[in-house]
mmCIF file of C-alpha atoms in Angstrom:
data_model
loop_
_atom_site.group_PDB
_atom_site.id
_atom_site.type_symbol
_atom_site.label_atom_id
_atom_site.label_comp_id
_atom_site.label_asym_id
_atom_site.label_seq_id
_atom_site.Cartn_x
_atom_site.Cartn_y
_atom_site.Cartn_z
ATOM 1 C CA UNK A 62 -50.065 -24.777 20.116
ATOM 2 C CA UNK A 63 -51.981 -28.772 19.907
ATOM 3 C CA UNK A 64 -50.661 -31.990 18.222
ATOM 4 C CA UNK A 65 -51.031 -31.700 15.551
ATOM 5 C CA UNK A 66 -49.829 -28.403 14.897
ATOM 6 C CA UNK A 67 -47.105 -29.569 16.543
ATOM 7 C CA UNK A 68 -46.500 -32.598 14.441
ATOM 8 C CA UNK A 69 -46.006 -29.606 10.891
ATOM 9 C CA UNK A 70 -44.211 -27.782 12.545
ATOM 10 C CA UNK A 71 -41.787 -30.474 13.500
ATOM 11 C CA UNK A 72 -41.653 -31.974 9.382
ATOM 12 C CA UNK A 73 -41.777 -28.486 8.295
ATOM 13 C CA UNK A 74 -37.978 -28.105 10.049
ATOM 14 C CA UNK A 75 -36.872 -31.592 9.560
ATOM 15 C CA UNK A 76 -37.377 -30.674 5.511
ATOM 16 C CA UNK A 77 -35.560 -27.342 5.812
ATOM 17 C CA UNK A 78 -32.548 -28.865 7.652
ATOM 18 C CA UNK A 79 -32.100 -31.728 5.675
ATOM 19 C CA UNK A 80 -31.946 -29.824 2.211
ATOM 20 C CA UNK A 81 -29.630 -27.318 4.105
ATOM 21 C CA UNK A 82 -27.429 -30.153 4.786
ATOM 22 C CA UNK A 83 -27.763 -31.918 1.858
ATOM 23 C CA UNK A 84 -26.995 -28.566 -0.177
ATOM 24 C CA UNK A 85 -23.288 -28.432 2.257
ATOM 25 C CA UNK A 86 -24.593 -26.384 4.554
ATOM 26 C CA UNK A 87 -22.559 -25.796 8.727
ATOM 27 C CA UNK A 88 -23.867 -27.137 11.159
ATOM 28 C CA UNK A 89 -24.103 -23.320 13.117
ATOM 29 C CA UNK A 90 -26.624 -21.938 10.079
ATOM 30 C CA UNK A 91 -29.112 -25.327 10.435
ATOM 31 C CA UNK A 92 -29.676 -25.671 14.216
ATOM 32 C CA UNK A 93 -29.721 -21.856 14.198
ATOM 33 C CA UNK A 94 -31.951 -21.489 10.894
ATOM 34 C CA UNK A 95 -34.458 -24.486 12.631
ATOM 35 C CA UNK A 96 -34.003 -22.855 16.162
ATOM 36 C CA UNK A 97 -35.308 -19.678 14.666
ATOM 37 C CA UNK A 98 -38.457 -21.665 12.459
ATOM 38 C CA UNK A 99 -39.743 -23.077 16.048
ATOM 39 C CA UNK A 100 -39.629 -20.323 17.435
ATOM 40 C CA UNK A 101 -41.532 -18.423 14.396
ATOM 41 C CA UNK A 102 -43.851 -21.455 14.641
ATOM 42 C CA UNK A 103 -44.871 -21.151 18.018
ATOM 43 C CA UNK A 104 -43.261 -24.061 19.501
ATOM 44 C CA UNK A 105 -41.918 -23.236 23.040
ATOM 45 C CA UNK A 106 -40.737 -27.054 23.567
ATOM 46 C CA UNK A 107 -38.499 -28.379 21.470
ATOM 47 C CA UNK A 108 -34.818 -30.000 21.250
ATOM 48 C CA UNK A 109 -32.499 -30.442 17.812
ATOM 49 C CA UNK A 110 -29.571 -32.157 17.210
ATOM 50 C CA UNK A 111 -27.683 -31.961 14.164
ATOM 51 C CA UNK A 112 -24.817 -33.425 12.738
ATOM 52 C CA UNK A 113 -23.756 -33.513 9.110
ATOM 53 C CA UNK A 114 -25.656 -36.306 8.625
ATOM 54 C CA UNK A 115 -28.712 -36.267 10.436
ATOM 55 C CA UNK A 116 -31.068 -34.323 12.358
ATOM 56 C CA UNK A 117 -32.580 -34.531 15.106
ATOM 57 C CA UNK A 118 -35.946 -33.371 16.424
ATOM 58 C CA UNK A 119 -38.682 -33.490 18.988
ATOM 59 C CA UNK A 120 -41.818 -31.457 20.549
ATOM 60 C CA UNK A 121 -44.468 -31.598 22.678
ATOM 61 C CA UNK A 122 -47.498 -29.523 22.736
ATOM 62 C CA UNK A 123 -47.863 -27.046 25.582
ATOM 63 C CA UNK A 124 -50.408 -28.261 27.609
ATOM 64 C CA UNK A 125 -48.754 -31.490 27.543
ATOM 65 C CA UNK A 126 -48.504 -33.810 30.817
ATOM 66 C CA UNK A 127 -44.459 -33.817 31.513
ATOM 67 C CA UNK A 128 -42.778 -36.769 29.102
ATOM 68 C CA UNK A 129 -46.456 -37.116 27.021
ATOM 69 C CA UNK A 130 -47.686 -36.344 23.823
ATOM 70 C CA UNK A 131 -43.544 -35.688 22.528
ATOM 71 C CA UNK A 132 -42.821 -35.787 18.434
ATOM 72 C CA UNK A 133 -40.154 -36.575 17.364
ATOM 73 C CA UNK A 134 -38.362 -36.789 13.584
ATOM 74 C CA UNK A 135 -34.582 -38.282 12.648
ATOM 75 C CA UNK A 136 -34.089 -37.565 9.357
ATOM 76 C CA UNK A 137 -30.964 -38.839 7.902
ATOM 77 C CA UNK A 138 -29.319 -36.887 5.091
ATOM 78 C CA UNK A 139 -26.522 -40.089 3.726
ATOM 79 C CA UNK A 140 -25.281 -37.458 0.702
ATOM 80 C CA UNK A 141 -23.638 -34.128 0.985
ATOM 81 C CA UNK A 142 -23.432 -31.551 -2.243
ATOM 82 C CA UNK A 143 -22.158 -28.587 -2.786
ATOM 83 C CA UNK A 144 -25.353 -25.934 -3.615
ATOM 84 C CA UNK A 145 -25.356 -23.335 -2.179
ATOM 85 C CA UNK A 146 -27.855 -22.104 -3.671
ATOM 86 C CA UNK A 147 -30.402 -23.499 -2.015
ATOM 87 C CA UNK A 148 -28.783 -22.095 1.382
ATOM 88 C CA UNK A 149 -29.302 -18.265 -0.172
ATOM 89 C CA UNK A 150 -33.194 -19.285 -1.051
ATOM 90 C CA UNK A 151 -33.479 -21.506 2.598
ATOM 91 C CA UNK A 152 -31.709 -18.381 4.374
ATOM 92 C CA UNK A 153 -34.373 -15.851 2.372
ATOM 93 C CA UNK A 154 -37.267 -18.517 3.968
ATOM 94 C CA UNK A 155 -36.579 -18.604 6.889
ATOM 95 C CA UNK A 156 -36.744 -14.302 7.438
ATOM 96 C CA UNK A 157 -39.649 -14.532 6.333
ATOM 97 C CA UNK A 158 -40.990 -17.034 8.618
ATOM 98 C CA UNK A 159 -39.445 -15.206 11.423
ATOM 99 C CA UNK A 160 -40.871 -11.800 10.417
ATOM 100 C CA UNK A 161 -44.423 -13.353 10.087
ATOM 101 C CA UNK A 162 -43.822 -12.795 5.976
ATOM 102 C CA UNK A 163 -44.590 -16.815 5.639
ATOM 103 C CA UNK A 164 -46.692 -19.215 7.304
ATOM 104 C CA UNK A 165 -47.153 -22.605 7.793
ATOM 105 C CA UNK A 166 -48.860 -23.660 4.023
ATOM 106 C CA UNK A 167 -46.526 -21.039 2.460
ATOM 107 C CA UNK A 168 -43.075 -22.240 4.114
ATOM 108 C CA UNK A 169 -44.104 -26.041 2.654
ATOM 109 C CA UNK A 170 -45.040 -24.187 -0.873
ATOM 110 C CA UNK A 171 -41.736 -22.943 -0.752
ATOM 111 C CA UNK A 172 -39.320 -25.917 0.302
ATOM 112 C CA UNK A 173 -41.501 -27.635 -2.706
ATOM 113 C CA UNK A 174 -40.210 -25.124 -4.564
ATOM 114 C CA UNK A 175 -36.817 -24.814 -3.383
ATOM 115 C CA UNK A 176 -36.244 -28.491 -3.738
ATOM 116 C CA UNK A 177 -37.489 -28.528 -7.491
ATOM 117 C CA UNK A 178 -35.088 -24.984 -7.995
ATOM 118 C CA UNK A 179 -33.406 -25.220 -11.368
ATOM 119 C CA UNK A 180 -29.314 -25.617 -10.978
ATOM 120 C CA UNK A 181 -27.756 -24.141 -14.098
ATOM 121 C CA UNK A 182 -27.868 -24.901 -16.903
ATOM 122 C CA UNK A 183 -25.278 -28.292 -18.340
ATOM 123 C CA UNK A 184 -23.096 -26.941 -20.666
ATOM 124 C CA UNK A 185 -23.115 -22.922 -18.188
ATOM 125 C CA UNK A 186 -21.228 -25.314 -15.422
ATOM 126 C CA UNK A 187 -19.209 -26.792 -18.122
ATOM 127 C CA UNK A 188 -18.505 -24.127 -19.456
ATOM 128 C CA UNK A 189 -17.949 -22.498 -16.082
ATOM 129 C CA UNK A 190 -15.355 -25.459 -14.517
ATOM 130 C CA UNK A 191 -13.669 -25.122 -18.175
ATOM 131 C CA UNK A 192 -12.404 -20.800 -17.752
ATOM 132 C CA UNK A 193 -11.833 -21.680 -14.171
ATOM 133 C CA UNK A 194 -9.725 -24.442 -14.684
ATOM 134 C CA UNK A 195 -8.219 -21.958 -17.683
ATOM 135 C CA UNK A 196 -7.312 -19.372 -15.400
ATOM 136 C CA UNK A 197 -6.177 -21.419 -12.031
ATOM 137 C CA UNK A 198 -3.563 -22.638 -14.502
ATOM 138 C CA UNK A 199 -2.383 -19.033 -15.751
ATOM 139 C CA UNK A 200 -2.791 -18.091 -11.611
ATOM 140 C CA UNK A 201 0.069 -20.743 -10.791
ATOM 141 C CA UNK A 202 2.347 -19.596 -13.661
ATOM 142 C CA UNK A 203 1.557 -21.241 -16.554
ATOM 143 C CA UNK A 204 1.670 -19.648 -20.355
ATOM 144 C CA UNK A 205 -1.788 -19.346 -21.665
ATOM 145 C CA UNK A 206 -1.568 -21.850 -24.090
ATOM 146 C CA UNK A 207 -1.031 -23.849 -20.319
ATOM 147 C CA UNK A 208 -3.659 -21.958 -19.493
ATOM 148 C CA UNK A 209 -6.290 -23.394 -22.765
ATOM 149 C CA UNK A 210 -5.524 -26.318 -22.403
ATOM 150 C CA UNK A 211 -6.232 -26.429 -18.350
ATOM 151 C CA UNK A 212 -9.754 -25.420 -19.938
ATOM 152 C CA UNK A 213 -9.949 -27.671 -22.465
ATOM 153 C CA UNK A 214 -9.153 -30.563 -20.362
ATOM 154 C CA UNK A 215 -11.205 -28.884 -17.285
ATOM 155 C CA UNK A 216 -14.299 -29.090 -19.843
ATOM 156 C CA UNK A 217 -13.834 -32.737 -20.943
ATOM 157 C CA UNK A 218 -12.832 -34.670 -17.683
ATOM 158 C CA UNK A 219 -16.301 -31.968 -15.908
ATOM 159 C CA UNK A 220 -18.386 -34.209 -17.799
ATOM 160 C CA UNK A 221 -17.686 -37.519 -16.707
ATOM 161 C CA UNK A 222 -17.366 -35.849 -12.858
ATOM 162 C CA UNK A 223 -21.056 -34.631 -12.636
ATOM 163 C CA UNK A 224 -22.252 -38.032 -14.166
ATOM 164 C CA UNK A 225 -20.481 -39.820 -11.494
ATOM 165 C CA UNK A 226 -21.671 -37.949 -8.929
ATOM 166 C CA UNK A 227 -24.532 -38.630 -8.918
ATOM 167 C CA UNK A 228 -24.403 -42.230 -8.847
ATOM 168 C CA UNK A 229 -23.326 -44.185 -5.758
ATOM 169 C CA UNK A 230 -19.598 -44.904 -6.399
ATOM 170 C CA UNK A 231 -17.235 -43.088 -3.313
ATOM 171 C CA UNK A 232 -15.435 -40.125 -3.711
ATOM 172 C CA UNK A 233 -12.401 -41.798 -4.218
ATOM 173 C CA UNK A 234 -13.317 -43.365 -6.947
ATOM 174 C CA UNK A 235 -14.754 -41.255 -8.730
ATOM 175 C CA UNK A 236 -12.179 -38.291 -7.404
ATOM 176 C CA UNK A 237 -9.190 -41.030 -9.132
ATOM 177 C CA UNK A 238 -11.401 -41.484 -12.001
ATOM 178 C CA UNK A 239 -11.628 -38.477 -12.801
ATOM 179 C CA UNK A 240 -7.815 -37.682 -11.231
ATOM 180 C CA UNK A 241 -6.428 -40.101 -13.914
ATOM 181 C CA UNK A 242 -8.624 -38.937 -17.142
ATOM 182 C CA UNK A 243 -7.108 -35.288 -16.229
ATOM 183 C CA UNK A 244 -3.669 -36.422 -15.847
ATOM 184 C CA UNK A 245 -4.595 -38.825 -19.362
ATOM 185 C CA UNK A 246 -5.339 -36.370 -21.315
ATOM 186 C CA UNK A 247 -2.560 -33.983 -19.765
ATOM 187 C CA UNK A 248 -0.172 -36.018 -20.928
ATOM 188 C CA UNK A 249 -1.164 -36.634 -24.597
ATOM 189 C CA UNK A 250 -0.892 -32.670 -24.242
ATOM 190 C CA UNK A 251 2.432 -32.195 -23.449
ATOM 191 C CA UNK A 252 3.588 -35.164 -26.094
ATOM 192 C CA UNK A 253 1.435 -33.740 -28.681
ATOM 193 C CA UNK A 254 2.288 -29.808 -28.166
ATOM 194 C CA UNK A 255 5.801 -28.394 -27.559
ATOM 195 C CA UNK A 256 6.354 -26.223 -25.137
ATOM 196 C CA UNK A 257 3.921 -26.748 -22.847
ATOM 197 C CA UNK A 258 4.162 -27.442 -19.366
ATOM 198 C CA UNK A 259 2.857 -30.739 -17.703
ATOM 199 C CA UNK A 260 2.782 -29.287 -14.232
ATOM 200 C CA UNK A 261 1.041 -26.266 -14.314
ATOM 201 C CA UNK A 262 -1.672 -27.424 -17.288
ATOM 202 C CA UNK A 263 -2.386 -30.153 -14.221
ATOM 203 C CA UNK A 264 -2.754 -27.936 -11.559
ATOM 204 C CA UNK A 265 -5.162 -25.861 -13.261
ATOM 205 C CA UNK A 266 -7.347 -28.920 -14.342
ATOM 206 C CA UNK A 267 -7.019 -30.159 -10.881
ATOM 207 C CA UNK A 268 -9.399 -27.306 -8.917
ATOM 208 C CA UNK A 269 -12.812 -27.986 -9.851
ATOM 209 C CA UNK A 270 -11.834 -30.753 -8.008
ATOM 210 C CA UNK A 271 -9.976 -29.751 -4.845
ATOM 211 C CA UNK A 272 -13.045 -30.384 -2.020
ATOM 212 C CA UNK A 273 -13.177 -27.111 -1.158
ATOM 213 C CA UNK A 274 -16.794 -26.725 0.435
ATOM 214 C CA UNK A 275 -16.021 -29.959 3.018
ATOM 215 C CA UNK A 276 -12.662 -28.553 4.024
ATOM 216 C CA UNK A 277 -13.805 -24.629 4.426
ATOM 217 C CA UNK A 278 -17.555 -26.013 6.062
ATOM 218 C CA UNK A 279 -15.009 -28.461 7.981
ATOM 219 C CA UNK A 280 -13.025 -26.073 10.301
ATOM 220 C CA UNK A 281 -16.418 -23.997 10.657
ATOM 221 C CA UNK A 282 -17.550 -26.935 12.488
ATOM 222 C CA UNK A 283 -14.451 -27.095 14.599
ATOM 223 C CA UNK A 284 -14.396 -23.906 15.103
ATOM 224 C CA UNK A 285 -18.190 -23.556 16.175
ATOM 225 C CA UNK A 286 -16.995 -26.750 18.828
ATOM 226 C CA UNK A 287 -19.359 -29.346 16.848
ATOM 227 C CA UNK A 288 -16.181 -31.693 16.546
ATOM 228 C CA UNK A 289 -17.984 -35.036 15.034
ATOM 229 C CA UNK A 290 -19.168 -33.102 12.199
ATOM 230 C CA UNK A 291 -16.217 -31.174 11.663
ATOM 231 C CA UNK A 292 -14.471 -35.061 12.017
ATOM 232 C CA UNK A 293 -17.127 -36.022 9.671
ATOM 233 C CA UNK A 294 -15.920 -33.098 6.624
ATOM 234 C CA UNK A 295 -12.769 -33.326 7.544
ATOM 235 C CA UNK A 296 -12.573 -37.292 6.601
ATOM 236 C CA UNK A 297 -14.267 -35.927 3.425
ATOM 237 C CA UNK A 298 -11.682 -33.661 2.084
ATOM 238 C CA UNK A 299 -8.917 -35.773 2.559
ATOM 239 C CA UNK A 300 -10.459 -38.604 0.731
ATOM 240 C CA UNK A 301 -11.467 -36.306 -1.949
ATOM 241 C CA UNK A 302 -7.616 -35.344 -2.640
ATOM 242 C CA UNK A 303 -6.121 -38.779 -1.692
ATOM 243 C CA UNK A 304 -8.542 -40.111 -4.227
ATOM 244 C CA UNK A 305 -7.563 -37.297 -7.287
ATOM 245 C CA UNK A 306 -4.239 -37.328 -6.318
ATOM 246 C CA UNK A 307 -4.070 -40.803 -6.440
ATOM 247 C CA UNK A 308 -5.455 -40.715 -10.015
ATOM 248 C CA UNK A 309 -3.356 -38.277 -10.959
ATOM 249 C CA UNK A 310 -0.236 -40.086 -9.186
ATOM 250 C CA UNK A 311 -0.886 -43.723 -11.014
ATOM 251 C CA UNK A 312 -0.937 -42.148 -14.744
ATOM 252 C CA UNK A 313 1.827 -40.733 -13.366
ATOM 253 C CA UNK A 314 4.084 -43.250 -12.446
ATOM 254 C CA UNK A 315 2.411 -45.241 -15.485
ATOM 255 C CA UNK A 316 3.445 -43.212 -18.180
ATOM 256 C CA UNK A 317 7.231 -42.166 -16.218
ATOM 257 C CA UNK A 318 7.463 -45.797 -15.881
ATOM 258 C CA UNK A 319 7.457 -45.879 -19.960
ATOM 259 C CA UNK A 320 9.561 -43.097 -20.263
ATOM 260 C CA UNK A 321 7.310 -41.356 -22.107
ATOM 261 C CA UNK A 322 7.431 -38.241 -19.768
ATOM 262 C CA UNK B 198 5.633 -6.389 -9.793
ATOM 263 C CA UNK B 199 4.384 -4.188 -12.535
ATOM 264 C CA UNK B 200 1.122 -2.575 -13.526
ATOM 265 C CA UNK B 201 -0.059 -5.649 -15.988
ATOM 266 C CA UNK B 202 0.981 -8.714 -14.432
ATOM 267 C CA UNK B 203 -0.885 -7.469 -11.374
ATOM 268 C CA UNK B 204 -4.354 -6.021 -13.734
ATOM 269 C CA UNK B 205 -3.833 -9.238 -14.950
ATOM 270 C CA UNK B 206 -3.830 -11.752 -12.098
ATOM 271 C CA UNK B 207 -7.003 -8.874 -10.792
ATOM 272 C CA UNK B 208 -8.307 -10.291 -14.508
ATOM 273 C CA UNK B 209 -7.581 -13.982 -13.587
ATOM 274 C CA UNK B 210 -8.795 -14.369 -10.733
ATOM 275 C CA UNK B 211 -11.751 -12.581 -11.280
ATOM 276 C CA UNK B 212 -13.182 -15.303 -13.812
ATOM 277 C CA UNK B 213 -11.343 -18.447 -11.810
ATOM 278 C CA UNK B 214 -13.978 -17.255 -9.346
ATOM 279 C CA UNK B 215 -16.814 -16.457 -11.566
ATOM 280 C CA UNK B 216 -16.180 -20.108 -12.679
ATOM 281 C CA UNK B 217 -16.811 -21.367 -9.305
ATOM 282 C CA UNK B 218 -19.102 -19.753 -8.608
ATOM 283 C CA UNK B 219 -21.284 -20.432 -10.926
ATOM 284 C CA UNK B 220 -20.606 -24.226 -10.789
ATOM 285 C CA UNK B 221 -21.673 -24.337 -7.189
ATOM 286 C CA UNK B 222 -24.799 -22.762 -8.336
ATOM 287 C CA UNK B 223 -24.480 -19.590 -6.827
ATOM 288 C CA UNK B 224 -27.623 -17.219 -7.647
ATOM 289 C CA UNK B 225 -26.892 -14.512 -10.252
ATOM 290 C CA UNK B 226 -27.213 -11.136 -7.809
ATOM 291 C CA UNK B 227 -24.066 -12.468 -5.650
ATOM 292 C CA UNK B 228 -21.816 -13.566 -8.009
ATOM 293 C CA UNK B 229 -20.359 -10.359 -8.605
ATOM 294 C CA UNK B 230 -19.654 -9.503 -5.001
ATOM 295 C CA UNK B 231 -18.077 -13.198 -4.239
ATOM 296 C CA UNK B 232 -15.851 -12.696 -7.495
ATOM 297 C CA UNK B 233 -14.951 -9.538 -5.952
ATOM 298 C CA UNK B 234 -14.014 -11.395 -2.546
ATOM 299 C CA UNK B 235 -12.147 -14.099 -4.708
ATOM 300 C CA UNK B 236 -9.943 -10.800 -6.091
ATOM 301 C CA UNK B 237 -9.383 -9.579 -2.729
ATOM 302 C CA UNK B 238 -7.876 -12.498 -1.702
ATOM 303 C CA UNK B 239 -5.549 -13.327 -4.377
ATOM 304 C CA UNK B 240 -4.192 -9.689 -4.394
ATOM 305 C CA UNK B 241 -4.033 -9.458 -0.238
ATOM 306 C CA UNK B 242 -1.996 -13.682 -1.268
ATOM 307 C CA UNK B 243 -0.115 -12.130 -4.170
ATOM 308 C CA UNK B 244 1.705 -9.089 -3.029
ATOM 309 C CA UNK B 245 2.337 -10.531 0.280
ATOM 310 C CA UNK B 246 4.124 -13.987 -0.648
ATOM 311 C CA UNK B 247 7.759 -12.472 -2.062
ATOM 312 C CA UNK B 248 8.252 -10.285 1.836
ATOM 313 C CA UNK B 249 6.396 -13.209 3.962
ATOM 314 C CA UNK B 250 6.329 -16.746 2.303
ATOM 315 C CA UNK B 251 3.563 -17.672 0.798
ATOM 316 C CA UNK B 252 2.109 -20.077 4.227
ATOM 317 C CA UNK B 253 2.300 -16.727 5.843
ATOM 318 C CA UNK B 254 0.441 -14.952 2.704
ATOM 319 C CA UNK B 255 -1.873 -17.840 2.398
ATOM 320 C CA UNK B 256 -2.767 -16.756 5.904
ATOM 321 C CA UNK B 257 -3.361 -13.485 5.047
ATOM 322 C CA UNK B 258 -5.169 -13.761 1.873
ATOM 323 C CA UNK B 259 -8.107 -15.900 3.991
ATOM 324 C CA UNK B 260 -8.161 -13.326 7.162
ATOM 325 C CA UNK B 261 -8.909 -10.666 4.708
ATOM 326 C CA UNK B 262 -11.377 -12.686 3.045
ATOM 327 C CA UNK B 263 -12.835 -14.350 5.577
ATOM 328 C CA UNK B 264 -14.041 -10.702 6.922
ATOM 329 C CA UNK B 265 -14.819 -9.233 4.271
ATOM 330 C CA UNK B 266 -17.584 -12.061 3.729
ATOM 331 C CA UNK B 267 -18.912 -11.312 6.886
ATOM 332 C CA UNK B 268 -19.426 -7.927 7.126
ATOM 333 C CA UNK B 269 -20.620 -8.187 3.141
ATOM 334 C CA UNK B 270 -22.797 -11.091 4.338
ATOM 335 C CA UNK B 271 -24.900 -8.750 7.322
ATOM 336 C CA UNK B 272 -24.728 -5.670 4.122
ATOM 337 C CA UNK B 273 -26.474 -8.297 1.811
ATOM 338 C CA UNK B 274 -28.259 -10.479 4.314
ATOM 339 C CA UNK B 275 -27.275 -13.981 2.587
ATOM 340 C CA UNK B 276 -25.302 -16.564 4.513
ATOM 341 C CA UNK B 277 -21.571 -16.531 4.832
ATOM 342 C CA UNK B 278 -20.644 -19.189 3.451
ATOM 343 C CA UNK B 279 -22.033 -18.216 -0.007
ATOM 344 C CA UNK B 280 -19.709 -15.548 -0.331
ATOM 345 C CA UNK B 281 -16.803 -17.706 1.663
ATOM 346 C CA UNK B 282 -16.151 -21.025 -0.341
ATOM 347 C CA UNK B 283 -15.968 -19.751 -3.870
ATOM 348 C CA UNK B 284 -13.966 -16.951 -2.537
ATOM 349 C CA UNK B 285 -11.484 -19.273 -0.881
ATOM 350 C CA UNK B 286 -11.132 -21.131 -3.902
ATOM 351 C CA UNK B 287 -7.996 -18.879 -5.198
ATOM 352 C CA UNK B 288 -6.333 -20.176 -1.838
ATOM 353 C CA UNK B 289 -6.080 -24.208 -1.446
ATOM 354 C CA UNK B 290 -2.648 -26.199 -1.880
ATOM 355 C CA UNK B 291 -3.869 -27.803 -5.091
ATOM 356 C CA UNK B 292 0.353 -27.272 -6.764
ATOM 357 C CA UNK B 293 1.158 -28.531 -3.454
ATOM 358 C CA UNK B 294 -0.979 -31.380 -3.366
ATOM 359 C CA UNK B 295 0.051 -32.192 -7.018
ATOM 360 C CA UNK B 296 3.517 -31.346 -6.322
ATOM 361 C CA UNK B 297 3.293 -33.901 -3.535
ATOM 362 C CA UNK B 298 1.977 -36.983 -5.614
ATOM 363 C CA UNK B 299 3.952 -35.733 -8.232
ATOM 364 C CA UNK B 300 6.994 -36.722 -6.228
ATOM 365 C CA UNK B 301 5.723 -38.897 -4.619
ATOM 366 C CA UNK B 302 5.472 -41.292 -7.782
ATOM 367 C CA UNK B 303 8.871 -40.264 -8.992
ATOM 368 C CA UNK B 304 10.173 -41.746 -6.386
ATOM 369 C CA UNK B 305 12.084 -38.040 -4.962
ATOM 370 C CA UNK B 306 11.273 -39.091 -1.097
ATOM 371 C CA UNK B 307 12.491 -35.757 -0.389
ATOM 372 C CA UNK B 308 10.626 -33.696 -2.852
ATOM 373 C CA UNK B 309 7.565 -35.334 -1.594
ATOM 374 C CA UNK B 310 8.063 -34.850 1.595
ATOM 375 C CA UNK B 311 8.469 -31.109 1.195
ATOM 376 C CA UNK B 312 5.472 -30.681 -0.590
ATOM 377 C CA UNK B 313 3.239 -32.494 1.538
ATOM 378 C CA UNK B 314 4.386 -30.541 4.683
ATOM 379 C CA UNK B 315 3.456 -27.955 2.530
ATOM 380 C CA UNK B 316 0.338 -28.634 1.639
ATOM 381 C CA UNK B 317 -0.219 -29.458 5.496
ATOM 382 C CA UNK B 318 1.132 -25.638 6.432
ATOM 383 C CA UNK B 319 -0.806 -23.983 3.760
ATOM 384 C CA UNK B 320 -4.191 -26.259 5.081
ATOM 385 C CA UNK B 321 -3.290 -24.858 8.375
ATOM 386 C CA UNK B 322 -2.824 -21.105 7.391
ATOM 387 C CA UNK B 323 -6.472 -21.633 5.772
ATOM 388 C CA UNK B 324 -8.114 -22.950 9.229
ATOM 389 C CA UNK B 325 -6.071 -20.403 11.838
ATOM 390 C CA UNK B 326 -7.356 -17.885 9.053
ATOM 391 C CA UNK B 327 -10.900 -18.759 9.073
ATOM 392 C CA UNK B 328 -10.599 -19.509 12.858
ATOM 393 C CA UNK B 329 -9.454 -16.589 14.236
ATOM 394 C CA UNK B 330 -11.639 -13.735 11.784
ATOM 395 C CA UNK B 331 -14.985 -15.977 13.143
ATOM 396 C CA UNK B 332 -13.521 -15.401 17.173
ATOM 397 C CA UNK B 333 -14.021 -11.884 16.308
ATOM 398 C CA UNK B 334 -17.284 -10.579 17.714
ATOM 399 C CA UNK B 335 -19.234 -8.073 15.449
ATOM 400 C CA UNK B 336 -21.470 -7.000 17.645
ATOM 401 C CA UNK B 337 -20.789 -3.161 16.242
ATOM 402 C CA UNK B 338 -20.582 -4.190 12.643
ATOM 403 C CA UNK B 339 -23.828 -5.407 12.949
ATOM 404 C CA UNK B 340 -25.324 -2.800 15.185
ATOM 405 C CA UNK B 341 -24.502 -0.076 12.772
ATOM 406 C CA UNK B 342 -25.623 -2.175 9.611
ATOM 407 C CA UNK B 343 -28.544 -2.135 11.307
ATOM 408 C CA UNK B 344 -29.082 1.362 11.978
ATOM 409 C CA UNK B 345 -28.080 2.209 8.610
ATOM 410 C CA UNK B 346 -30.925 -0.672 6.886
ATOM 411 C CA UNK B 347 -33.529 0.382 9.458
ATOM 412 C CA UNK B 348 -36.592 0.092 7.193
ATOM 413 C CA UNK B 349 -35.559 -3.356 6.592
ATOM 414 C CA UNK B 350 -36.054 -6.645 9.140
ATOM 415 C CA UNK B 351 -33.008 -7.490 10.744
ATOM 416 C CA UNK B 352 -29.937 -7.706 9.817
ATOM 417 C CA UNK B 353 -27.930 -10.590 8.323
ATOM 418 C CA UNK B 354 -26.284 -13.318 10.311
ATOM 419 C CA UNK B 355 -22.066 -13.312 11.433
ATOM 420 C CA UNK B 356 -21.320 -16.199 11.413
#
């Protein structure tokens, strides 16, 4: 492989890795995928180092003398979200590359498609979050009225959450504001409709905010020995959960002091 | 627990996990299997909870879903995370977090401490469940599935 091809292989791998990290993949998956890709592209001498918010890749041409002709890329991945669909698409791509069904040109085209792949319609996502909230409220012991209210509240605050998630606001604040809003709406329902269990409505409605992806990935990273990445994600999960707790807590504190609940 | 309660629990956990799968943007072809795993983990949890307590029940629920998602990931050739994450949310200690915050702000320190500790224990049960089942080597499953699906290229990842 000459220097130009090496550069291209590293660039494609770096792009793949950053898509995976941005979508919330665990470190072992990212490193495995990049290893498969580099080997399938025919790069023999390379090194990969990945943490939750960055990828370091370096490779050298076969005929280059020791310490010469290296090509290195550093990719920063500032923000993670959870888009498990993209992880699945990249997984399929890496399988195709390994099976020899896809070369570098094909890979670049497929990556372009994956980056532009559509999420579900906003209303479908909102509806899904609402239905999940309602179902959780029931599972945790709420009545059907509680479940219905949790679904309505889940729908209304999730609109705000999707908007806030796009901005650069800190996770603590985003989740705090959403927690505050959902508690506010729940207290309103509690006052207006008799027989509503305030706790069951709130518990159902907070479930879409729970940092499941961050927590599960953190544990899997730590289990795989990637302690730095696992710690970063664990802090992320704790900050998110604290944000929810602070938002809900402060609202309830205010209303308790006002003797409304 | 009577049959009607169980049936309602199955439906509700199915709906809840399907909702999460869509919120996490999981492709349509995986959603049914994600929901199925969510149901299994929840049913394991509610059936065991009366006898062993909620922490141990969460542990076994987690074990069940991690094991099943590792096997299904090989069969369906997709990352484990896609199957695991929506289903495991049903076991997330959402109610414990809420009660901790609630008793904390209403100055009931004793209850706040109890629920805070419960949150920690539930989180640790999930951690242990994931670590224990992830540590089980599964070369036989991979080989078996490889043999069954020998016309395809390679089996899935067992992580």
